[in-house]
């Protein structure tokens, strides 16, 4: 029997992710990441699943990899900052959250968490 490819695994994982089954989504998305480690969309989706499964350290690693490749990806910056916040690393979270808020100034949620990180780090 043929093994599913990265795209099929990505599709399966994002369906689980969209339905809120974060733990289950980490399985196909993790396999897709192994097959396509340079695909930002795969790493971002995997990071979202890890975040939803409360695996914040691993989520931060995935979002950091996306940001290294695409430094103006506001969503990856936001998710990196949120992952750091969830680990209690508010001072480190300030920078990616500030960048995300500056890239998308209309996003109230970005500003909310940026300001929260600033307050908690002070």
Short mmCIF file of N, CA and C in Angstrom, two decimals:
data_model
loop_
_atom_site.label_atom_id
_atom_site.label_comp_id
_atom_site.label_asym_id
_atom_site.label_seq_id
_atom_site.Cartn_x
_atom_site.Cartn_y
_atom_site.Cartn_z
N UNK A 1 0.84 -1.17 0.00
CA UNK A 1 0.00 0.00 0.00
C UNK A 1 0.89 1.24 0.00
N UNK A 2 0.54 2.20 -0.82
CA UNK A 2 1.33 3.43 -0.92
C UNK A 2 1.16 4.28 0.33
N UNK A 3 2.25 4.87 0.76
CA UNK A 3 2.22 5.81 1.88
C UNK A 3 1.74 7.17 1.36
N UNK A 4 0.95 7.88 2.15
CA UNK A 4 0.50 9.20 1.70
C UNK A 4 1.68 10.17 1.59
N UNK A 5 1.60 11.06 0.63
CA UNK A 5 2.63 12.08 0.44
C UNK A 5 2.41 13.27 1.35
N UNK A 6 3.33 14.21 1.27
CA UNK A 6 3.28 15.39 2.14
C UNK A 6 1.98 16.17 1.96
N UNK A 7 1.53 16.33 0.71
CA UNK A 7 0.31 17.11 0.50
C UNK A 7 -0.90 16.43 1.12
N UNK A 8 -1.02 15.12 0.91
CA UNK A 8 -2.16 14.39 1.47
C UNK A 8 -2.13 14.45 3.00
N UNK A 9 -0.96 14.29 3.59
CA UNK A 9 -0.83 14.39 5.05
C UNK A 9 -1.18 15.79 5.53
N UNK A 10 -0.72 16.79 4.79
CA UNK A 10 -1.04 18.17 5.13
C UNK A 10 -2.55 18.40 5.09
N UNK A 11 -3.19 17.91 4.06
CA UNK A 11 -4.64 18.05 3.92
C UNK A 11 -5.37 17.36 5.07
N UNK A 12 -4.96 16.12 5.38
CA UNK A 12 -5.58 15.39 6.49
C UNK A 12 -5.39 16.14 7.81
N UNK A 13 -4.18 16.60 8.02
CA UNK A 13 -3.87 17.31 9.27
C UNK A 13 -4.63 18.62 9.40
N UNK A 14 -4.74 19.37 8.31
CA UNK A 14 -5.46 20.64 8.40
C UNK A 14 -6.96 20.42 8.61
N UNK A 15 -7.50 19.35 8.08
CA UNK A 15 -8.91 19.03 8.36
C UNK A 15 -9.11 18.77 9.85
N UNK A 16 -8.21 18.00 10.44
CA UNK A 16 -8.28 17.74 11.89
C UNK A 16 -8.08 19.03 12.68
N UNK A 17 -7.15 19.83 12.24
CA UNK A 17 -6.86 21.10 12.90
C UNK A 17 -8.09 22.00 12.87
N UNK A 18 -8.72 22.12 11.71
CA UNK A 18 -9.90 22.97 11.57
C UNK A 18 -11.08 22.46 12.39
N UNK A 19 -11.14 21.16 12.63
CA UNK A 19 -12.22 20.61 13.46
C UNK A 19 -11.90 20.69 14.95
N UNK A 20 -10.71 21.19 15.29
CA UNK A 20 -10.34 21.36 16.69
C UNK A 20 -9.69 20.16 17.34
N UNK A 21 -9.36 19.15 16.54
CA UNK A 21 -8.72 17.94 17.08
C UNK A 21 -7.20 18.11 16.98
N UNK A 22 -6.67 18.97 17.85
CA UNK A 22 -5.26 19.37 17.77
C UNK A 22 -4.30 18.22 17.98
N UNK A 23 -4.58 17.37 18.96
CA UNK A 23 -3.68 16.26 19.24
C UNK A 23 -3.59 15.32 18.03
N UNK A 24 -4.73 14.98 17.46
CA UNK A 24 -4.73 14.10 16.29
C UNK A 24 -4.07 14.77 15.11
N UNK A 25 -4.23 16.08 14.95
CA UNK A 25 -3.66 16.80 13.82
C UNK A 25 -2.13 16.78 13.84
N UNK A 26 -1.54 16.67 15.03
CA UNK A 26 -0.07 16.66 15.10
C UNK A 26 0.54 15.46 14.41
N UNK A 27 -0.21 14.37 14.31
CA UNK A 27 0.35 13.15 13.71
C UNK A 27 0.57 13.31 12.20
N UNK A 28 -0.48 13.57 11.40
CA UNK A 28 -0.21 13.72 9.97
C UNK A 28 0.61 14.96 9.65
N UNK A 29 0.41 16.04 10.40
CA UNK A 29 1.19 17.25 10.11
C UNK A 29 2.66 17.05 10.47
N UNK A 30 2.94 16.31 11.52
CA UNK A 30 4.33 15.99 11.86
C UNK A 30 4.99 15.15 10.79
N UNK A 31 4.24 14.21 10.25
CA UNK A 31 4.78 13.39 9.15
C UNK A 31 4.97 14.23 7.89
N UNK A 32 4.04 15.13 7.61
CA UNK A 32 4.18 16.02 6.45
C UNK A 32 5.41 16.90 6.60
N UNK A 33 5.67 17.37 7.81
CA UNK A 33 6.86 18.19 8.07
C UNK A 33 8.14 17.41 7.82
N UNK A 34 8.14 16.14 8.19
CA UNK A 34 9.31 15.30 7.94
C UNK A 34 9.56 15.16 6.44
N UNK A 35 8.49 15.08 5.66
CA UNK A 35 8.61 14.92 4.21
C UNK A 35 8.90 16.23 3.48
N UNK A 36 8.44 17.35 4.06
CA UNK A 36 8.60 18.65 3.41
C UNK A 36 9.01 19.70 4.44
N UNK A 37 10.22 19.59 5.00
CA UNK A 37 10.63 20.50 6.07
C UNK A 37 10.81 21.95 5.63
N UNK A 38 10.90 22.20 4.34
CA UNK A 38 11.08 23.56 3.86
C UNK A 38 9.78 24.26 3.49
N UNK A 39 8.66 23.59 3.69
CA UNK A 39 7.36 24.17 3.36
C UNK A 39 6.81 24.96 4.55
N UNK A 40 6.79 26.27 4.42
CA UNK A 40 6.29 27.10 5.52
C UNK A 40 4.85 26.79 5.88
N UNK A 41 4.02 26.50 4.90
CA UNK A 41 2.61 26.22 5.18
C UNK A 41 2.46 24.97 6.04
N UNK A 42 3.29 23.98 5.80
CA UNK A 42 3.25 22.75 6.60
C UNK A 42 3.73 23.03 8.02
N UNK A 43 4.82 23.75 8.13
CA UNK A 43 5.38 24.04 9.46
C UNK A 43 4.43 24.94 10.26
N UNK A 44 3.79 25.89 9.60
CA UNK A 44 2.84 26.75 10.29
C UNK A 44 1.63 25.96 10.80
N UNK A 45 1.10 25.09 9.96
CA UNK A 45 -0.03 24.27 10.37
C UNK A 45 0.37 23.32 11.51
N UNK A 46 1.55 22.73 11.41
CA UNK A 46 2.04 21.85 12.46
C UNK A 46 2.20 22.65 13.76
N UNK A 47 2.74 23.86 13.67
CA UNK A 47 2.88 24.71 14.84
C UNK A 47 1.53 25.04 15.47
N UNK A 48 0.53 25.30 14.64
CA UNK A 48 -0.82 25.56 15.15
C UNK A 48 -1.37 24.35 15.89
N UNK A 49 -1.15 23.17 15.34
CA UNK A 49 -1.62 21.95 16.00
C UNK A 49 -0.89 21.75 17.33
N UNK A 50 0.41 21.95 17.33
CA UNK A 50 1.18 21.81 18.57
C UNK A 50 0.72 22.82 19.62
N UNK A 51 0.47 24.05 19.19
CA UNK A 51 -0.01 25.08 20.11
C UNK A 51 -1.35 24.66 20.70
N UNK A 52 -2.26 24.21 19.86
CA UNK A 52 -3.57 23.77 20.33
C UNK A 52 -3.48 22.58 21.26
N UNK A 53 -2.46 21.75 21.07
CA UNK A 53 -2.24 20.60 21.94
C UNK A 53 -1.41 20.97 23.18
N UNK A 54 -1.16 22.26 23.35
CA UNK A 54 -0.42 22.81 24.49
C UNK A 54 1.02 22.32 24.55
N UNK A 55 1.58 22.06 23.39
CA UNK A 55 3.00 21.70 23.29
C UNK A 55 3.74 22.95 22.80
N UNK A 56 3.83 23.93 23.70
CA UNK A 56 4.24 25.28 23.35
C UNK A 56 5.70 25.39 22.93
N UNK A 57 6.59 24.63 23.55
CA UNK A 57 8.00 24.69 23.17
C UNK A 57 8.17 24.24 21.73
N UNK A 58 7.54 23.12 21.39
CA UNK A 58 7.64 22.60 20.03
C UNK A 58 6.97 23.55 19.03
N UNK A 59 5.84 24.13 19.44
CA UNK A 59 5.15 25.09 18.58
C UNK A 59 6.05 26.28 18.29
N UNK A 60 6.71 26.79 19.32
CA UNK A 60 7.62 27.93 19.14
C UNK A 60 8.73 27.59 18.16
N UNK A 61 9.24 26.38 18.23
CA UNK A 61 10.31 25.96 17.30
C UNK A 61 9.81 25.98 15.86
N UNK A 62 8.58 25.53 15.64
CA UNK A 62 8.03 25.52 14.28
C UNK A 62 7.81 26.95 13.77
N UNK A 63 7.23 27.80 14.61
CA UNK A 63 6.98 29.17 14.18
C UNK A 63 8.29 29.93 13.98
N UNK A 64 9.28 29.65 14.80
CA UNK A 64 10.59 30.29 14.64
C UNK A 64 11.22 29.90 13.30
N UNK A 65 11.06 28.64 12.90
CA UNK A 65 11.59 28.20 11.61
C UNK A 65 10.90 28.93 10.46
N UNK A 66 9.60 29.14 10.58
CA UNK A 66 8.87 29.88 9.54
C UNK A 66 9.36 31.32 9.49
N UNK A 67 9.53 31.94 10.65
CA UNK A 67 9.97 33.34 10.72
C UNK A 67 11.38 33.48 10.17
N UNK A 68 12.24 32.51 10.42
CA UNK A 68 13.60 32.57 9.87
C UNK A 68 13.57 32.60 8.35
N UNK A 69 12.66 31.85 7.76
CA UNK A 69 12.54 31.77 6.30
C UNK A 69 11.73 32.93 5.73
N UNK A 70 10.72 33.39 6.48
CA UNK A 70 9.83 34.46 6.01
C UNK A 70 9.65 35.47 7.15
N UNK A 71 10.63 36.37 7.33
CA UNK A 71 10.62 37.27 8.49
C UNK A 71 9.46 38.27 8.54
N UNK A 72 8.71 38.42 7.46
CA UNK A 72 7.56 39.33 7.47
C UNK A 72 6.23 38.58 7.55
N UNK A 73 6.27 37.31 7.91
CA UNK A 73 5.05 36.53 8.07
C UNK A 73 4.45 36.91 9.42
N UNK A 74 3.49 37.83 9.38
CA UNK A 74 2.93 38.38 10.62
C UNK A 74 2.27 37.30 11.47
N UNK A 75 1.60 36.36 10.83
CA UNK A 75 0.91 35.32 11.61
C UNK A 75 1.91 34.42 12.34
N UNK A 76 2.99 34.04 11.66
CA UNK A 76 4.01 33.21 12.31
C UNK A 76 4.68 33.98 13.45
N UNK A 77 4.92 35.27 13.26
CA UNK A 77 5.48 36.09 14.33
C UNK A 77 4.53 36.13 15.53
N UNK A 78 3.25 36.34 15.25
CA UNK A 78 2.24 36.38 16.31
C UNK A 78 2.22 35.04 17.06
N UNK A 79 2.18 33.96 16.32
CA UNK A 79 2.11 32.63 16.96
C UNK A 79 3.39 32.31 17.73
N UNK A 80 4.53 32.75 17.23
CA UNK A 80 5.77 32.58 17.97
C UNK A 80 5.68 33.33 19.30
N UNK A 81 5.24 34.57 19.24
CA UNK A 81 5.10 35.35 20.46
C UNK A 81 4.12 34.73 21.44
N UNK A 82 2.99 34.25 20.94
CA UNK A 82 2.00 33.61 21.81
C UNK A 82 2.56 32.33 22.44
N UNK A 83 3.31 31.57 21.67
CA UNK A 83 3.92 30.35 22.22
C UNK A 83 4.88 30.69 23.35
N UNK A 84 5.69 31.72 23.13
CA UNK A 84 6.62 32.16 24.17
C UNK A 84 5.86 32.64 25.41
N UNK A 85 4.77 33.37 25.20
CA UNK A 85 3.96 33.82 26.33
C UNK A 85 3.43 32.63 27.13
N UNK A 86 2.95 31.63 26.43
CA UNK A 86 2.38 30.46 27.12
C UNK A 86 3.43 29.74 27.96
N UNK A 87 4.69 29.91 27.61
CA UNK A 87 5.77 29.31 28.39
C UNK A 87 6.26 30.26 29.48
N UNK A 88 5.62 31.44 29.60
CA UNK A 88 6.02 32.40 30.61
C UNK A 88 7.21 33.25 30.22
N UNK A 89 7.58 33.22 28.95
CA UNK A 89 8.76 33.95 28.45
C UNK A 89 8.29 35.28 27.82
N UNK A 90 7.71 36.13 28.65
CA UNK A 90 7.08 37.36 28.18
C UNK A 90 8.09 38.35 27.59
N UNK A 91 9.26 38.46 28.18
CA UNK A 91 10.26 39.39 27.64
C UNK A 91 10.65 38.99 26.22
N UNK A 92 10.83 37.70 25.98
CA UNK A 92 11.18 37.22 24.64
C UNK A 92 10.02 37.36 23.67
N UNK A 93 8.81 37.30 24.19
CA UNK A 93 7.61 37.38 23.34
C UNK A 93 7.38 38.79 22.81
N UNK A 94 7.92 39.78 23.49
CA UNK A 94 7.66 41.17 23.09
C UNK A 94 8.07 41.45 21.64
N UNK A 95 9.24 41.02 21.24
CA UNK A 95 9.76 41.36 19.91
C UNK A 95 8.90 40.78 18.78
N UNK A 96 8.65 39.47 18.74
CA UNK A 96 7.83 38.98 17.63
C UNK A 96 6.40 39.53 17.66
N UNK A 97 5.85 39.76 18.84
CA UNK A 97 4.50 40.32 18.92
C UNK A 97 4.49 41.78 18.44
N UNK A 98 5.52 42.53 18.77
CA UNK A 98 5.60 43.92 18.30
C UNK A 98 5.74 43.96 16.78
N UNK A 99 6.56 43.07 16.23
CA UNK A 99 6.71 43.02 14.77
C UNK A 99 5.39 42.67 14.10
N UNK A 100 4.70 41.70 14.63
CA UNK A 100 3.41 41.29 14.05
C UNK A 100 2.43 42.46 14.09
N UNK A 101 2.37 43.15 15.23
CA UNK A 101 1.45 44.28 15.37
C UNK A 101 1.82 45.42 14.42
N UNK A 102 3.10 45.63 14.21
CA UNK A 102 3.53 46.69 13.28
C UNK A 102 3.24 46.31 11.83
N UNK A 103 3.34 45.03 11.51
CA UNK A 103 3.06 44.58 10.15
C UNK A 103 1.57 44.63 9.83
N UNK A 104 0.74 44.42 10.85
CA UNK A 104 -0.71 44.41 10.66
C UNK A 104 -1.36 45.30 11.73
N UNK A 105 -1.24 46.62 11.59
CA UNK A 105 -1.72 47.51 12.65
C UNK A 105 -3.22 47.48 12.88
N UNK A 106 -3.99 46.93 11.97
CA UNK A 106 -5.44 46.84 12.14
C UNK A 106 -5.86 45.65 13.00
N UNK A 107 -4.93 44.75 13.30
CA UNK A 107 -5.27 43.55 14.08
C UNK A 107 -5.26 43.86 15.57
N UNK A 108 -6.44 43.98 16.15
CA UNK A 108 -6.56 44.28 17.58
C UNK A 108 -5.99 43.16 18.44
N UNK A 109 -6.13 41.90 17.98
CA UNK A 109 -5.60 40.79 18.77
C UNK A 109 -4.08 40.84 18.85
N UNK A 110 -3.42 41.24 17.78
CA UNK A 110 -1.97 41.36 17.81
C UNK A 110 -1.56 42.41 18.85
N UNK A 111 -2.25 43.55 18.85
CA UNK A 111 -1.93 44.62 19.80
C UNK A 111 -2.21 44.19 21.23
N UNK A 112 -3.30 43.49 21.41
CA UNK A 112 -3.68 43.03 22.76
C UNK A 112 -2.58 42.17 23.38
N UNK A 113 -2.08 41.19 22.63
CA UNK A 113 -1.06 40.30 23.18
C UNK A 113 0.31 40.97 23.24
N UNK A 114 0.59 41.89 22.31
CA UNK A 114 1.83 42.67 22.40
C UNK A 114 1.85 43.45 23.69
N UNK A 115 0.74 44.14 23.98
CA UNK A 115 0.66 44.96 25.19
C UNK A 115 0.72 44.10 26.45
N UNK A 116 0.09 42.93 26.40
CA UNK A 116 0.14 42.01 27.53
C UNK A 116 1.59 41.57 27.81
N UNK A 117 2.33 41.26 26.74
CA UNK A 117 3.72 40.84 26.89
C UNK A 117 4.55 41.97 27.49
N UNK A 118 4.30 43.19 27.03
CA UNK A 118 5.02 44.34 27.57
C UNK A 118 4.76 44.50 29.06
N UNK A 119 3.49 44.40 29.46
CA UNK A 119 3.13 44.55 30.88
C UNK A 119 3.75 43.43 31.71
N UNK A 120 3.64 42.20 31.24
CA UNK A 120 4.14 41.06 32.02
C UNK A 120 5.66 41.04 32.12
N UNK A 121 6.34 41.60 31.10
CA UNK A 121 7.82 41.60 31.11
C UNK A 121 8.37 42.74 31.95
N UNK A 122 7.54 43.76 32.20
CA UNK A 122 8.02 44.97 32.94
C UNK A 122 8.27 44.66 34.41
#
